[in-house]
PDB file of C-alpha atoms in Angstrom:
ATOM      1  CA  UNK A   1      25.767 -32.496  62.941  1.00 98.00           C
ATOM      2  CA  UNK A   2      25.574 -35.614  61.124  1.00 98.00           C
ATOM      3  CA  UNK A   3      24.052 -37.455  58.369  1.00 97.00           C
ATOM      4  CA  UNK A   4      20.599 -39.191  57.880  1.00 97.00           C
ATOM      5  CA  UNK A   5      20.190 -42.280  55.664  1.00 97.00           C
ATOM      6  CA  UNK A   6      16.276 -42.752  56.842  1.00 94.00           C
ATOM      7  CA  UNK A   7      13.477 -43.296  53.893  1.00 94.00           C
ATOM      8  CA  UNK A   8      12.090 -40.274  54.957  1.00 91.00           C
ATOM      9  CA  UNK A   9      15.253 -38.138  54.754  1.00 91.00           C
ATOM     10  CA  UNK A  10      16.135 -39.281  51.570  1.00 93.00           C
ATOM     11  CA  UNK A  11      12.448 -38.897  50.355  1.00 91.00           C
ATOM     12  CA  UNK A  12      12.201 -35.442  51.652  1.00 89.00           C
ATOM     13  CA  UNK A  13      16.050 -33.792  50.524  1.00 89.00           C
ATOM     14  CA  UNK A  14      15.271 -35.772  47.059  1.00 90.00           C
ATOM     15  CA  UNK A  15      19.288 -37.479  47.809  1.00 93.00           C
ATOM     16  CA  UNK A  16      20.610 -40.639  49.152  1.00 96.00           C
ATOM     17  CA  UNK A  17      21.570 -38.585  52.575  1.00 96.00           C
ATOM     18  CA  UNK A  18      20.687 -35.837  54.639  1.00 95.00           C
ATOM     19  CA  UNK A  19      22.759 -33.803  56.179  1.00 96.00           C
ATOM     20  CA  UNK A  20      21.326 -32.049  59.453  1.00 96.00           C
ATOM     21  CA  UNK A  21      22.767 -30.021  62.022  1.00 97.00           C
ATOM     22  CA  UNK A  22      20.295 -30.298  65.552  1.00 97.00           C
ATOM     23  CA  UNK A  23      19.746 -26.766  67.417  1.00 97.00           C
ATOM     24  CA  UNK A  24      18.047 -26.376  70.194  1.00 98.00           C
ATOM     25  CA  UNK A  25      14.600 -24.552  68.881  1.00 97.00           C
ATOM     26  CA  UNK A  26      15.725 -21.096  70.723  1.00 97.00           C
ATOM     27  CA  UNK A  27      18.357 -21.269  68.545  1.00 96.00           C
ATOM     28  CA  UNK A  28      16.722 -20.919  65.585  1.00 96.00           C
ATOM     29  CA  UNK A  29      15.368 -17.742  64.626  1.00 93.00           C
ATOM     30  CA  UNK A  30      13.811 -16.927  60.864  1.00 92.00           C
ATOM     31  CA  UNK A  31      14.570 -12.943  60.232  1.00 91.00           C
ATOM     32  CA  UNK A  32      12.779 -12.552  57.157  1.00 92.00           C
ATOM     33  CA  UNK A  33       9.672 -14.642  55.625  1.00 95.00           C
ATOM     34  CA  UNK A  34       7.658 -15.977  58.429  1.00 95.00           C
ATOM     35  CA  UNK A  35       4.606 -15.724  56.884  1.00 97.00           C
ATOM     36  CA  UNK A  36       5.561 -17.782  53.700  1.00 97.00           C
ATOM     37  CA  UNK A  37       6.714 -21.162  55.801  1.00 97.00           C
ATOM     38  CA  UNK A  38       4.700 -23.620  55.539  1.00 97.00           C
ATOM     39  CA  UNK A  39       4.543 -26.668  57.669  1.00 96.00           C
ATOM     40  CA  UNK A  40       3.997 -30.215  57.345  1.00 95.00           C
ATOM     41  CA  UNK A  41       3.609 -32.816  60.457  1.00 94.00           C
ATOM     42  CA  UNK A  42       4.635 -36.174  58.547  1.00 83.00           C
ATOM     43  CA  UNK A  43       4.522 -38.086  62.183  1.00 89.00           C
ATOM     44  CA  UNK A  44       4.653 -37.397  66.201  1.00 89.00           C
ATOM     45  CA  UNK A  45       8.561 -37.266  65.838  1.00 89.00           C
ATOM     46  CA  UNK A  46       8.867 -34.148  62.848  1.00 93.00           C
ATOM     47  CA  UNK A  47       7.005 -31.018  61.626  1.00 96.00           C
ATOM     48  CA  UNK A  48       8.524 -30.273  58.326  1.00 96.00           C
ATOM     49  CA  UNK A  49       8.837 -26.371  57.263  1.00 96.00           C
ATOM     50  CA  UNK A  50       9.798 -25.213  54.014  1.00 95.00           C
ATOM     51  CA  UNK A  51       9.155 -21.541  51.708  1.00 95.00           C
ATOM     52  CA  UNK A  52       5.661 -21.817  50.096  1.00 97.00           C
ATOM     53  CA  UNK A  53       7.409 -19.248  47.827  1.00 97.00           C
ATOM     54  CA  UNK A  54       9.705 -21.297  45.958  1.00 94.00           C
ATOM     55  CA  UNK A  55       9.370 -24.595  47.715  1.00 94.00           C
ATOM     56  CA  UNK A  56      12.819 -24.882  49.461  1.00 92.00           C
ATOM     57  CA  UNK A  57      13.188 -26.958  52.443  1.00 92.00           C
ATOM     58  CA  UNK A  58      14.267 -25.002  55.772  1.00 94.00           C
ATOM     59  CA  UNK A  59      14.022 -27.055  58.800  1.00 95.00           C
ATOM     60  CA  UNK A  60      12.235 -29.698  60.564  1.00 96.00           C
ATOM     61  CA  UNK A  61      10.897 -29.492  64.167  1.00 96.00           C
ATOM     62  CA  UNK A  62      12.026 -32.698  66.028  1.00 95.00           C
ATOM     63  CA  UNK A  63       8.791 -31.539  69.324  1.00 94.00           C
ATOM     64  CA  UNK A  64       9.815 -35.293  71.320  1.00 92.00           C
ATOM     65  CA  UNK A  65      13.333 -34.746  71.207  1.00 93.00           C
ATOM     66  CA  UNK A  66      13.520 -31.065  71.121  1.00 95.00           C
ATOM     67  CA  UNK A  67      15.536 -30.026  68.869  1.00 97.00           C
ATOM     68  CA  UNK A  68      15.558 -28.159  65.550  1.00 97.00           C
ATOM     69  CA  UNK A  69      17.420 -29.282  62.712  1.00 96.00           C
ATOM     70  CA  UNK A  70      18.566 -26.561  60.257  1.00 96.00           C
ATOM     71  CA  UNK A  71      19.343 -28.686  56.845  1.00 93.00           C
ATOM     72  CA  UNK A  72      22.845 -27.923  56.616  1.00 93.00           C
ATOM     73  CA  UNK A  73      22.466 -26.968  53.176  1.00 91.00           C
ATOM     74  CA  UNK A  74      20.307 -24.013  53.993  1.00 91.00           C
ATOM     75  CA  UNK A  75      23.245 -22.619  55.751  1.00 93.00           C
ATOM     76  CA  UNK A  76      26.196 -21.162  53.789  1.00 89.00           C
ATOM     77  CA  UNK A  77      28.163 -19.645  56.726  1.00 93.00           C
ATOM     78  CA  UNK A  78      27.741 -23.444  58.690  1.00 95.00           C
ATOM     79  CA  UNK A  79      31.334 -24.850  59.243  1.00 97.00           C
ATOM     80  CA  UNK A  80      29.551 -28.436  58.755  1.00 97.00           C
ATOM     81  CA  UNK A  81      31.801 -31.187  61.096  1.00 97.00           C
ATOM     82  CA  UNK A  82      29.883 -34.237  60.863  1.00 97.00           C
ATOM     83  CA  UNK A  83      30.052 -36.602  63.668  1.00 97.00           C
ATOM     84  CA  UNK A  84      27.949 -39.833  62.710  1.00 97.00           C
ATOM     85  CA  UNK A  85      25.244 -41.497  60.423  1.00 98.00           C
ATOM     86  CA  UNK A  86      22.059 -42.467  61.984  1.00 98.00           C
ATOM     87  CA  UNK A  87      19.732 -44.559  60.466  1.00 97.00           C
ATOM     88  CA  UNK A  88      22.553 -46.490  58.310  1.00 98.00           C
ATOM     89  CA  UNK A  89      21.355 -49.796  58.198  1.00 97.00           C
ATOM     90  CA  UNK A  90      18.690 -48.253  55.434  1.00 96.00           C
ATOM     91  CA  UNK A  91      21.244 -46.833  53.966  1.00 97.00           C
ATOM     92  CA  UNK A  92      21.323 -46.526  49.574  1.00 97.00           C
ATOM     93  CA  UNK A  93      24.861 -44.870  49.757  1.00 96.00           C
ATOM     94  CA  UNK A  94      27.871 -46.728  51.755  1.00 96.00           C
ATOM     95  CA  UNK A  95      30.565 -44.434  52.722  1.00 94.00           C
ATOM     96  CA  UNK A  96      34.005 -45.347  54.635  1.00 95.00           C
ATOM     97  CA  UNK A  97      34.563 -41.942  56.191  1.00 96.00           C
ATOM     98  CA  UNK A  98      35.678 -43.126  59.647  1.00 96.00           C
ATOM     99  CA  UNK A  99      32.666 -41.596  61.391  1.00 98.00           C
ATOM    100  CA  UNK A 100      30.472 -44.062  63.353  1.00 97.00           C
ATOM    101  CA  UNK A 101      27.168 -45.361  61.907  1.00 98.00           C
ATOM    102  CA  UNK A 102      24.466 -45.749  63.984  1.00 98.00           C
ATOM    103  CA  UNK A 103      21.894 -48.698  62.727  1.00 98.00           C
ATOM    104  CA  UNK A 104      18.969 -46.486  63.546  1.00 97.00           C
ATOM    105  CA  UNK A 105      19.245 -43.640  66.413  1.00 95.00           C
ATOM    106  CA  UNK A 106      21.680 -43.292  69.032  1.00 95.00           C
ATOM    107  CA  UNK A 107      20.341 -44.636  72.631  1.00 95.00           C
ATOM    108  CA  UNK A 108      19.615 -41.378  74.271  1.00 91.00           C
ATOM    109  CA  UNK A 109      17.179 -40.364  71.490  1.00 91.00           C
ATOM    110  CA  UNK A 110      14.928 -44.238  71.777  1.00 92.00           C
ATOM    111  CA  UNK A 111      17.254 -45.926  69.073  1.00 95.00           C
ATOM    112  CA  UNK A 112      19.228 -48.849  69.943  1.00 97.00           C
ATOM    113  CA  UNK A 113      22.516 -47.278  70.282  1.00 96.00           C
ATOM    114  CA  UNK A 114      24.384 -50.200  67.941  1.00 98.00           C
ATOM    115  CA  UNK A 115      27.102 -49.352  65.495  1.00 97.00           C
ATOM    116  CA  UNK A 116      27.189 -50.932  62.330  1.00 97.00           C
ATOM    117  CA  UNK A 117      30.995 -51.172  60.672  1.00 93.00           C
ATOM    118  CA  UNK A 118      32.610 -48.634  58.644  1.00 88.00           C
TER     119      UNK A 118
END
């Protein structure tokens, strides 16, 4: 769980952050509403998913890295403990919360793995 400070993020939650929790996709399981999800493949990396009802965002599909990631605004019940920022050094909104800031992604997902200061 974490936050996002990408362009696309921001351009897609309509906020200076996102905040994301990553699932692994057999995790995730819609109970109700299937067929009114639509989907949107912005680039290789994310297939965006939201309610063609009433618009709401739900999830995006992360296929390279595989993972889900259930905005964790969607999710009432979700005790929410953030443990970084990735993405940062595009950040619009500084915050000194202690947590570390990646400049892009961490290593392990094809980012460069450097911190930025709090």
């Amino acid at each position: 769980m974490g936050y996002c400070h990408c362009d696309s993020c921001r351009e897609w939650s309509a906020g200076p952050v996102n905040a994301f929790s990553l699932w692994p996709p057999e995790a995730v399981q819609v109970t109700k509403g299937t067929d009114k999800i639509g989907s949107y493949q912005k680039t290789e990396k994310s297939v965006r998913k939201w309610c063609t009802v009433c618009g709401g965002h739900l999830l995006t599909e992360h296929p390279l890295w595989g993972v889900t990631d259930v905005y964790a605004a969607v999710l009432p019940g979700l005790d929410f403990q953030p443990a970084l920022h990735v993405n940062y050094e595009t950040t619009v909104l500084h915050l000194s919360d202690g947590l570390p800031k990646q400049k892009d992604l961490p290593a392990e997902m094809g980012g460069s793995g450097m911190l930025l200061p709090d």
